Coordinates of C-alpha atoms and ligand atoms in Angstrom, one line a residue:
M1 CA -1.7 32.4 -13.9
S2 CA -4.9 31.1 -12.8
V3 CA -7.7 28.7 -15.3
E4 CA -11.3 27.9 -14.2
F5 CA -10.9 23.9 -13.6
D6 CA -13.5 22.5 -11.7
F7 CA -12.5 18.9 -11.3
Y8 CA -16.2 17.5 -10.1
S9 CA -17.7 19.0 -12.9
D10 CA -19.4 16.7 -16.0
D11 CA -18.2 18.7 -18.4
F12 CA -14.4 17.8 -17.2
Q13 CA -15.7 14.5 -16.4
N14 CA -17.1 13.6 -20.1
D15 CA -14.2 15.3 -22.2
P16 CA -10.9 15.3 -19.2
G17 CA -8.6 15.8 -22.7
S18 CA -9.4 19.2 -23.5
K19 CA -8.8 20.3 -20.4
Y20 CA -6.1 18.8 -19.6
A21 CA -4.7 20.2 -23.0
E22 CA -5.8 23.6 -21.9
M23 CA -4.1 23.6 -18.2
L24 CA -0.5 22.4 -19.9
D25 CA -0.7 25.2 -21.5
R26 CA -2.6 28.0 -19.5
C27 CA -1.8 26.5 -15.9
P28 CA 0.6 23.9 -15.0
F29 CA -0.8 23.9 -10.9
H30 CA -3.8 24.4 -9.7
K31 CA -5.9 24.4 -6.4
N32 CA -9.5 23.1 -5.4
E33 CA -10.6 26.3 -4.0
E34 CA -13.3 24.4 -2.5
Q35 CA -11.6 21.5 -1.2
G36 CA -7.9 22.9 -0.5
W37 CA -6.1 20.1 -2.2
Y38 CA -3.8 20.9 -5.7
A39 CA -3.6 19.6 -9.0
V40 CA 0.2 19.4 -10.8
F41 CA -0.9 18.6 -14.5
R42 CA 2.7 18.8 -16.7
H43 CA 4.8 14.8 -17.1
S44 CA 8.2 16.9 -15.9
D45 CA 6.7 17.9 -12.5
I46 CA 4.7 15.0 -11.7
M47 CA 7.9 12.8 -12.5
N48 CA 9.8 15.4 -10.3
I49 CA 7.9 14.6 -7.2
V50 CA 7.4 10.6 -8.5
R51 CA 11.2 10.6 -7.9
D52 CA 11.7 12.8 -4.1
N53 CA 10.5 10.5 -1.3
E54 CA 12.0 13.1 0.9
Q55 CA 10.2 15.8 0.8
F56 CA 6.7 14.1 -0.5
S57 CA 5.2 11.2 1.6
V58 CA 1.8 8.9 0.9
R59 CA 1.5 8.2 4.3
T60 CA -2.0 10.3 4.6
G61 CA -3.1 7.9 1.5
P62 CA -3.7 8.3 -2.1
G63 CA -6.9 10.0 -2.1
T64 CA -8.4 13.0 -0.6
N65 CA -9.0 12.0 2.5
Y66 CA -6.4 12.2 5.0
A67 CA -6.2 8.7 6.2
D68 CA -6.6 8.8 10.2
E69 CA -4.7 7.5 12.6
N70 CA -6.2 4.3 12.9
H71 CA -5.4 3.4 9.1
A72 CA -3.2 0.7 8.2
P73 CA -0.5 1.7 5.8
V74 CA -0.1 -0.9 2.7
L75 CA 2.5 -0.4 0.3
V76 CA 0.6 2.1 -2.0
S77 CA 0.0 4.6 1.1
A78 CA 3.4 3.3 3.3
D79 CA 6.7 5.6 3.0
P80 CA 10.2 3.6 3.1
P81 CA 11.1 1.8 5.2
L82 CA 8.4 0.0 6.0
H83 CA 7.4 0.1 2.0
G84 CA 10.5 -1.4 0.4
K85 CA 10.0 -4.3 3.4
Q86 CA 6.1 -4.9 2.6
K87 CA 6.8 -4.7 -1.1
K88 CA 9.6 -7.9 -0.3
A89 CA 6.8 -9.6 1.4
I90 CA 4.7 -9.5 -0.5
A91 CA 6.5 -9.2 -4.7
P92 CA 6.4 -13.3 -4.5
A93 CA 2.4 -13.2 -5.3
F94 CA 3.6 -11.4 -8.6
N95 CA 6.5 -13.2 -9.8
P96 CA 7.0 -13.3 -13.6
K97 CA 6.1 -17.2 -13.2
L98 CA 2.6 -16.9 -11.6
I99 CA 1.5 -14.3 -13.5
A100 CA 2.0 -16.3 -16.8
A101 CA 0.4 -19.0 -15.3
M102 CA -2.5 -16.8 -14.8
E103 CA -2.6 -16.5 -18.6
E104 CA -4.7 -20.0 -19.4
P105 CA -7.2 -18.8 -16.6
I106 CA -7.5 -15.7 -18.3
R107 CA -8.4 -17.5 -21.6
K108 CA -10.5 -19.7 -20.4
F109 CA -12.4 -17.1 -18.7
T110 CA -12.7 -14.9 -21.5
A111 CA -13.0 -17.3 -23.9
E112 CA -16.6 -18.2 -22.0
C113 CA -17.4 -14.6 -22.0
L114 CA -17.0 -13.4 -25.5
D115 CA -18.9 -16.9 -26.3
R116 CA -21.6 -15.9 -24.2
M117 CA -21.3 -12.7 -26.1
M118 CA -21.7 -13.8 -29.5
E119 CA -25.2 -15.5 -28.5
L120 CA -26.5 -12.3 -27.4
K121 CA -25.5 -10.2 -30.4
T122 CA -25.9 -6.5 -28.5
C123 CA -25.2 -6.6 -25.0
D124 CA -23.2 -3.9 -22.7
L125 CA -19.5 -5.0 -22.6
M126 CA -18.7 -3.9 -19.0
E127 CA -21.3 -6.1 -18.2
E128 CA -20.6 -9.6 -19.5
L129 CA -16.6 -9.1 -20.0
A130 CA -14.8 -5.8 -18.2
D131 CA -16.5 -6.4 -15.1
P132 CA -16.3 -9.9 -14.8
L133 CA -12.7 -10.5 -16.3
P134 CA -10.8 -8.1 -13.0
M135 CA -12.6 -9.5 -9.9
F136 CA -12.5 -13.0 -11.8
V137 CA -8.5 -12.5 -11.4
I138 CA -8.3 -10.9 -8.2
C139 CA -10.8 -13.8 -6.7
E140 CA -8.2 -15.6 -7.3
L141 CA -5.0 -13.4 -6.5
L142 CA -6.4 -14.0 -2.6
D143 CA -8.6 -16.6 -3.4
L144 CA -12.3 -15.8 -2.7
P145 CA -15.3 -17.6 -4.1
F146 CA -16.2 -15.6 -7.6
E147 CA -19.7 -16.3 -6.5
D148 CA -19.1 -13.1 -4.6
F149 CA -19.0 -11.3 -7.2
P150 CA -22.1 -9.2 -7.4
M151 CA -21.2 -8.3 -4.0
L152 CA -17.4 -7.4 -3.9
R153 CA -18.4 -6.0 -7.4
G154 CA -20.4 -3.3 -5.3
W155 CA -18.3 -2.6 -3.1
V156 CA -15.6 -1.7 -5.6
D157 CA -18.0 0.8 -6.8
V158 CA -18.1 3.0 -3.1
M159 CA -14.8 2.1 -2.7
A160 CA -13.4 3.7 -6.0
G161 CA -15.8 6.5 -5.2
S162 CA -14.2 7.7 -2.0
T163 CA -10.7 7.9 -3.3
L164 CA -11.0 11.2 -5.0
Q165 CA -14.5 12.2 -3.4
R166 CA -15.8 15.6 -2.5
G167 CA -15.0 16.6 1.4
D168 CA -12.1 15.1 3.7
T169 CA -12.8 12.4 5.4
M170 CA -15.1 9.0 4.7
E171 CA -18.5 8.3 6.0
G172 CA -21.7 8.0 5.5
D173 CA -22.3 4.7 2.5
R174 CA -18.3 4.5 2.4
L175 CA -17.8 4.0 5.9
D176 CA -20.2 1.2 6.4
K177 CA -19.3 -0.7 3.2
L178 CA -15.8 0.1 4.2
M179 CA -16.5 -1.6 7.8
K180 CA -18.7 -4.7 5.6
I181 CA -15.5 -5.1 3.3
M182 CA -13.4 -5.7 6.3
G183 CA -15.8 -8.2 7.6
Y184 CA -15.7 -9.7 5.1
F185 CA -11.6 -10.2 4.5
Q186 CA -11.9 -10.7 8.7
P187 CA -12.8 -14.6 9.1
L188 CA -11.1 -15.3 5.7
V189 CA -7.3 -14.2 6.8
E190 CA -8.0 -14.8 10.1
A191 CA -8.8 -18.8 8.8
K192 CA -5.1 -18.2 7.7
I193 CA -3.8 -17.6 10.0
A194 CA -5.2 -20.2 12.4
K195 CA -3.7 -23.0 9.4
D196 CA -0.2 -21.0 9.0
E197 CA 0.0 -21.4 13.5
A198 CA -1.1 -25.1 13.4
G199 CA 1.9 -25.5 11.1
E200 CA -0.1 -26.5 7.6
E201 CA 0.7 -25.5 4.8
L202 CA -0.6 -22.7 2.8
G203 CA -1.4 -21.9 -0.6
E204 CA 0.4 -18.9 -2.8
D205 CA -2.6 -16.5 -3.1
I206 CA -1.4 -13.3 -1.8
I207 CA -3.3 -13.5 1.2
S208 CA -1.5 -16.5 2.6
M209 CA 1.6 -14.5 1.1
L210 CA 0.5 -11.7 3.6
V211 CA 0.1 -14.3 6.4
K212 CA 2.6 -16.4 5.7
G213 CA 4.9 -13.1 5.7
R214 CA 7.4 -11.3 8.4
I215 CA 8.5 -8.1 8.8
D216 CA 11.4 -7.9 10.9
G217 CA 10.2 -11.0 12.2
E218 CA 7.3 -10.2 12.8
R219 CA 3.3 -11.2 12.2
I220 CA 2.4 -8.2 9.2
P221 CA -0.6 -7.0 11.4
T222 CA -3.7 -8.7 10.4
S223 CA -5.1 -4.6 9.8
H224 CA -2.4 -4.4 7.4
I225 CA -3.4 -7.9 5.7
L226 CA -7.0 -6.2 6.1
S227 CA -6.6 -3.3 3.9
F228 CA -4.5 -4.4 1.0
A229 CA -7.1 -6.7 0.4
Q230 CA -10.1 -4.3 0.3
F231 CA -7.3 -2.1 -1.9
L232 CA -6.4 -4.6 -4.1
L233 CA -10.3 -4.7 -5.1
V234 CA -10.5 -1.5 -6.1
A235 CA -6.3 -1.1 -7.7
G236 CA -6.4 -4.1 -9.0
A237 CA -10.0 -4.8 -10.6
A238 CA -11.4 -1.5 -11.2
T239 CA -8.7 -0.4 -13.3
T240 CA -8.2 -3.1 -15.2
T241 CA -12.4 -2.6 -16.3
V242 CA -12.1 0.6 -17.0
T243 CA -9.3 0.0 -18.9
I244 CA -11.1 -2.9 -20.9
G245 CA -13.8 -0.6 -21.6
S246 CA -11.6 2.3 -22.9
F247 CA -9.9 0.0 -25.2
F248 CA -12.9 -1.0 -27.2
H249 CA -14.8 2.5 -26.9
L250 CA -11.4 4.2 -28.1
M251 CA -11.9 1.7 -31.0
M252 CA -15.6 2.0 -31.6
E253 CA -14.3 6.1 -31.7
H254 CA -11.6 5.3 -34.6
P255 CA -12.5 2.9 -36.3
D256 CA -9.1 3.7 -38.7
Q257 CA -7.4 2.4 -35.6
W258 CA -9.6 -1.3 -35.5
E259 CA -8.7 -1.6 -39.1
K260 CA -5.3 -0.8 -38.4
L261 CA -5.0 -3.2 -35.7
K262 CA -6.3 -5.9 -37.5
A263 CA -4.6 -6.3 -40.9
N264 CA -1.8 -6.0 -37.7
P265 CA -2.5 -7.9 -35.0
E266 CA 1.1 -8.0 -33.7
L267 CA -0.1 -3.4 -33.0
T268 CA -2.3 -5.5 -30.0
L269 CA 0.3 -4.9 -27.2
P270 CA 1.1 -0.7 -28.8
A271 CA -2.5 -0.2 -28.7
I272 CA -3.2 -1.4 -25.5
E273 CA -0.5 1.0 -24.4
E274 CA -2.2 3.7 -26.4
T275 CA -5.7 3.0 -25.0
L276 CA -3.3 3.1 -20.8
R277 CA -2.0 6.3 -21.8
H278 CA -4.6 8.3 -23.8
D279 CA -7.2 7.0 -21.8
S280 CA -5.4 6.8 -18.3
P281 CA -7.9 4.9 -16.0
V282 CA -6.8 6.4 -12.7
H283 CA -7.0 10.5 -13.2
G284 CA -4.4 11.1 -10.6
L285 CA -3.8 10.1 -6.5
F286 CA -2.3 12.2 -3.9
R287 CA 1.0 12.8 -2.4
T288 CA 1.5 14.9 0.6
N289 CA 4.8 17.9 1.5
N290 CA 7.1 16.8 4.9
E291 CA 8.3 20.9 4.2
A292 CA 7.2 23.8 3.1
M293 CA 7.0 24.6 -0.2
E294 CA 6.4 26.6 -3.4
L295 CA 4.6 24.6 -6.2
G296 CA 4.0 27.7 -8.9
Q297 CA 2.3 30.4 -8.0
Y298 CA 1.5 29.2 -4.8
H299 CA 3.3 28.3 -1.4
L300 CA 2.2 25.6 0.5
E301 CA 2.5 24.7 4.1
P302 CA 3.6 20.7 5.3
D303 CA 0.8 18.5 5.2
T304 CA -0.7 19.4 2.4
K305 CA -2.7 16.8 -0.8
I306 CA -0.9 17.8 -3.9
G307 CA -3.1 15.4 -6.6
L308 CA -0.3 14.1 -9.7
M309 CA -2.4 14.2 -12.5
W310 CA -1.6 10.9 -14.3
A311 CA -3.8 11.4 -17.1
S312 CA -2.9 14.9 -18.0
G313 CA 0.9 14.0 -17.9
N314 CA 0.1 12.0 -20.6
L315 CA -1.4 14.0 -22.7
D316 CA 1.5 16.4 -22.0
P317 CA 3.2 18.4 -25.6
E318 CA 6.4 18.6 -24.4
V319 CA 6.5 14.2 -24.4
F320 CA 4.0 13.0 -26.7
E321 CA 3.5 14.2 -29.7
D322 CA 0.3 15.4 -31.1
P323 CA -1.2 13.9 -27.6
L324 CA -5.2 14.2 -28.1
A325 CA -4.3 11.7 -31.1
F326 CA -5.4 8.4 -30.5
D327 CA -2.9 6.6 -32.8
I328 CA -1.6 3.0 -32.3
T329 CA 1.8 3.8 -34.2
R330 CA 3.2 6.0 -32.2
D331 CA 7.2 5.8 -31.4
P332 CA 6.8 2.3 -29.1
K333 CA 10.1 4.2 -27.1
T334 CA 8.3 7.1 -26.2
L335 CA 5.1 6.0 -25.7
R336 CA 6.5 3.4 -22.8
K337 CA 6.4 7.3 -21.1
H338 CA 3.0 7.3 -20.0
L339 CA 2.4 7.6 -16.6
T340 CA -1.0 5.1 -15.8
F341 CA 0.9 3.3 -13.7
G342 CA 2.7 5.8 -12.0
H343 CA 6.3 6.2 -11.6
G344 CA 9.5 5.2 -9.3
L345 CA 8.8 3.6 -5.4
H346 CA 5.0 3.4 -6.2
V347 CA 4.8 2.1 -9.2
C348 CA 2.0 -0.2 -10.2
I349 CA 2.9 -4.0 -8.6
G350 CA 0.0 -5.2 -10.9
S351 CA 1.0 -3.2 -14.3
P352 CA 2.2 -6.7 -15.8
L353 CA -1.4 -8.5 -15.0
A354 CA -4.0 -6.1 -16.1
R355 CA -1.7 -5.6 -19.4
L356 CA -2.2 -9.6 -19.5
E357 CA -5.8 -9.3 -18.9
V358 CA -6.0 -7.0 -21.7
R359 CA -3.9 -8.7 -23.9
V360 CA -6.2 -11.9 -23.4
V361 CA -9.1 -10.2 -24.9
V362 CA -7.6 -8.2 -27.3
E363 CA -6.4 -12.0 -29.1
E364 CA -9.5 -13.9 -28.0
F365 CA -11.8 -10.8 -29.1
L366 CA -10.0 -10.8 -32.8
K367 CA -10.6 -14.8 -33.4
R368 CA -14.5 -14.3 -32.8
F369 CA -15.3 -10.7 -34.0
D370 CA -14.7 -8.1 -37.0
G371 CA -16.1 -5.7 -35.4
M372 CA -18.3 -4.3 -32.9
E373 CA -21.0 -0.7 -33.6
R374 CA -22.6 1.1 -30.7
A375 CA -26.1 -0.2 -30.0
G376 CA -26.3 2.9 -27.2
P377 CA -24.0 5.7 -25.8
M378 CA -21.9 5.1 -23.6
V379 CA -22.0 6.0 -20.0
P380 CA -18.8 7.4 -18.2
Y381 CA -17.9 5.9 -14.8
P382 CA -19.6 7.7 -12.5
Y383 CA -17.0 8.1 -9.5
P384 CA -14.0 10.9 -10.5
T385 CA -11.2 8.6 -9.3
L386 CA -11.6 6.6 -12.2
H387 CA -12.2 7.7 -15.6
G388 CA -13.5 5.4 -18.8
P389 CA -16.8 3.7 -19.5
Y390 CA -19.2 2.2 -16.9
K391 CA -21.3 1.0 -19.6
L392 CA -20.6 0.5 -23.3
P393 CA -23.6 -1.0 -25.3
V394 CA -22.8 -2.9 -28.0
K395 CA -23.5 -4.7 -30.7
L396 CA -21.7 -7.3 -32.4
I397 CA -20.0 -8.3 -35.3
P398 CA -18.9 -12.0 -36.0
K399 CA -16.0 -12.9 -37.5
V400 CA -16.9 -14.3 -41.1
I401 CA -15.2 -17.6 -41.6
Ligands
LIG501 C1 -5.3 -0.8 -15.9 C2 -4.8 -0.9 -14.1 C3 -3.8 -0.6 -12.8 C4 -3.7 1.1 -13.2 C5 -4.3 1.7 -14.1 C6 -2.8 0.8 -12.0 C7 -2.4 1.9 -11.6 C8 -1.9 2.4 -10.9 C9 -1.1 3.6 -9.5 C10 -0.9 5.0 -10.7 C11 -0.6 2.9 -9.0 C12 1.1 4.6 -8.3 C13 0.1 4.5 -7.5 C14 1.5 5.8 -6.8 O1 2.3 6.5 -7.6 O2 0.8 6.4 -5.8 C15 -0.6 2.0 -8.9 C16 0.3 0.9 -7.9 C17 -0.3 0.3 -7.3 N1 -1.2 -1.3 -7.9 FE1 -1.9 -0.8 -9.7 N2 -3.1 -0.2 -11.8 C18 -3.4 -1.1 -12.2 C19 -3.6 -2.5 -11.9 C20 -3.2 -2.8 -11.1 C21 -3.2 -4.9 -11.0 C22 -3.7 -5.9 -11.6 C23 -2.7 -4.8 -9.5 C24 -2.9 -6.2 -8.3 C25 -3.5 -7.3 -8.3 C26 -3.1 -3.5 -9.1 C27 -2.1 -2.9 -7.6 C28 -0.9 -1.9 -7.1 C29 -0.5 -2.0 -5.8 C30 -0.3 -3.2 -4.6 C31 0.4 -0.8 -5.8 C32 1.0 -0.2 -4.9 C33 2.1 -0.2 -5.3 C34 3.2 0.1 -3.8 O3 3.1 1.7 -3.5 O4 4.6 -0.2 -4.4 N3 -2.9 -2.3 -10.1 N4 -1.4 1.4 -9.6

């Protein structure tokens, strides 16, 4: 049965939950006729696809646009065996000890943001906290000067827009910005390569790890390092930004849950997981089939783009009871089944870091504030890849001590 589903419409983007519920119930596979890509909505169908890496490839990239032959495959767009080799080279940068060591700088940065917000009283929570914190973390990870934040922020928006853009090529402004990002990273990477070649010590940041890393005894190509660095700007920063925004947006929508959390701070982690489940920051990412196949009512030729709609799988009533409800006391075992970080081979390597950032934000917020009220309407993220607030004007209510 075919049901109308316009991924790019404002109606859908403003309220994806109810449309996903309809698709889950009536049309678990859908073809976007204009763009030619297919969407998979059910949790079990998504799981079957992510588990089958023989049939489903990531080589054409995670978005709707087909990566061209100049594209450098990195992790999220690399199939085995290259994927495994790259992951081995990058894994040391994400080891639990290094992530845990980031808690202190993250807490300090968060405290500074919140103290400034305390003085402002009314502000855009995205601008003051949710935007800068994840970018600060990425700058630390990649050894970039945080003063470059405003410029990097602008690029992230454009890159975030390109993953699920209309049309299957990257052009105009997007291509121009991609070139600028590459131009920004190139001298940084080359300087580290020169240091490495001169036998000098490199740091523990991700670019240094990749410069030091070897795959089959060879240096990782510079183009792959550049591609990975630009991918992290969107994958690591914008996603976490949106999650922080969604947490506060959902709490203002559901004051009973906020009261519950304040009375039971041990619910902080489940509240973060429920935020991630209820409002997945990434609607979906793509696979490409190697062999012709049937997808529900559709026949797919090889190399078709298939969107795995994580956000929809998270609302599947077969897995989550009363899925549209926002309930921070859900059974933790079931809650863990959400697909927000993907699953299987390409599961998000940065999820412990994202969770750490949001946890610190919630803990520091609870220390200072009793709550918040809306100071204007929430503006949703204007690019369809990401789902969550872009602007979140709030009036903060300090704790009375
Ligand atoms: C709430 C925040 C985040 C969300 C929702 C998110 C979501 C995802 C998803 C859905 C995937 C799976 C891609 C696929 O299967 O096609 C993924 C992969 C990935 N993420 Fe995240 N991510 C987040 C934060 C981060 C952070 C903070 C970093 C790093 C600093 C990061 C780095 C990566 C990398 C490198 C991959 C590729 C892993 C692979 O292919 O092996 N992510 N992410």
